[in-house]
């Protein structure tokens, strides 16, 4: 792996880390945190880095949850920063089920605010992103062709991870979370079967620096980080978890994806 052409900055956001990739001539934002974090990003770019917001050429939304998409909406409105996300990102909060889930996810983010002892600020954001650059699995990032999107569904149906192959930097967003210094599965794991496949796929990548939205930066991670998490998926049981999953199961996209997966299984394996 070669020398890095960029610096990765980690900002302590409202309830998660925000990563900014700074090149000499441009900046890439890997998720924008919550709505209230847009101000934090702007201050960091203009005051700490002493750069213009015009240098921020792209912001990527890895999935539509409030602590990933919320800040980007405001950044785009104020600074006209183009946004990239999975082409299917807007299907997550579509329809009545999606609208209910959007409200519930913001309420659940309030609980995270309480748990991490953060302050009470605005979390509300629009549930429709309409990305300027829709991405597919393997897409190079516009303006940052050395980065590519990897489709890693499981947490939602449209998650992407972002990988810089020549330096081995991988941003996994919410594919895993750190709780009391232990890496574990996020809530929800909407499609366990796809989450397992995504983790196994990432375990095969050469990774030198792993970036986790709720966990920070991990240098020289072992591939076992990913494969060990596969066991965590099946280990999640109990009434509390079942209830949480009920509260996270409103998007029609979950049922549609599960039906499509079932239809692809051989007849003997279908439930
Ligand atoms: Fe999430």
Tab-separated table of N, CA and C in Angstrom, residues 11-14 16 18 36-45 121:
chain	number	residue	atom	x	y	z
A	11	UNK	N	-13.994	14.103	13.221
A	11	UNK	CA	-14.678	15.110	14.032
A	11	UNK	C	-15.618	14.402	15.001
A	12	UNK	N	-15.672	14.907	16.225
A	12	UNK	CA	-16.623	14.346	17.192
A	12	UNK	C	-17.966	15.017	16.970
A	13	UNK	N	-18.857	14.303	16.315
A	13	UNK	CA	-20.170	14.841	16.004
A	13	UNK	C	-21.125	14.708	17.176
A	14	UNK	N	-22.386	15.026	16.925
A	14	UNK	CA	-23.408	15.032	17.977
A	14	UNK	C	-23.508	13.675	18.670
A	16	UNK	N	-21.930	10.739	16.830
A	16	UNK	CA	-21.099	9.844	16.032
A	16	UNK	C	-19.888	10.600	15.514
A	18	UNK	N	-17.461	11.931	12.507
A	18	UNK	CA	-17.615	12.349	11.106
A	18	UNK	C	-16.209	12.388	10.517
A	36	UNK	N	-27.669	18.980	13.083
A	36	UNK	CA	-26.918	20.004	13.819
A	36	UNK	C	-25.409	19.925	13.571
A	37	UNK	N	-24.916	18.841	12.965
A	37	UNK	CA	-23.479	18.703	12.732
A	37	UNK	C	-23.001	19.463	11.495
A	38	UNK	N	-23.936	19.945	10.668
A	38	UNK	CA	-23.528	20.695	9.470
A	38	UNK	C	-22.698	21.913	9.869
A	39	UNK	N	-23.078	22.553	10.980
A	39	UNK	CA	-22.352	23.740	11.456
A	39	UNK	C	-20.941	23.351	11.896
A	40	UNK	N	-20.837	22.210	12.561
A	40	UNK	CA	-19.536	21.706	13.024
A	40	UNK	C	-18.597	21.482	11.833
A	41	UNK	N	-19.120	20.872	10.773
A	41	UNK	CA	-18.305	20.593	9.577
A	41	UNK	C	-17.859	21.905	8.932
A	42	UNK	N	-18.796	22.830	8.807
A	42	UNK	CA	-18.473	24.124	8.184
A	42	UNK	C	-17.389	24.840	8.980
A	43	UNK	N	-17.529	24.851	10.312
A	43	UNK	CA	-16.520	25.521	11.158
A	43	UNK	C	-15.157	24.845	11.027
A	44	UNK	N	-15.177	23.528	10.991
A	44	UNK	CA	-13.902	22.793	10.899
A	44	UNK	C	-13.191	23.119	9.579
A	45	UNK	N	-13.955	23.112	8.500
A	45	UNK	CA	-13.347	23.376	7.180
A	45	UNK	C	-12.830	24.812	7.107
A	121	UNK	N	-30.358	18.981	20.551
A	121	UNK	CA	-30.348	19.869	19.385
A	121	UNK	C	-31.253	19.283	18.321
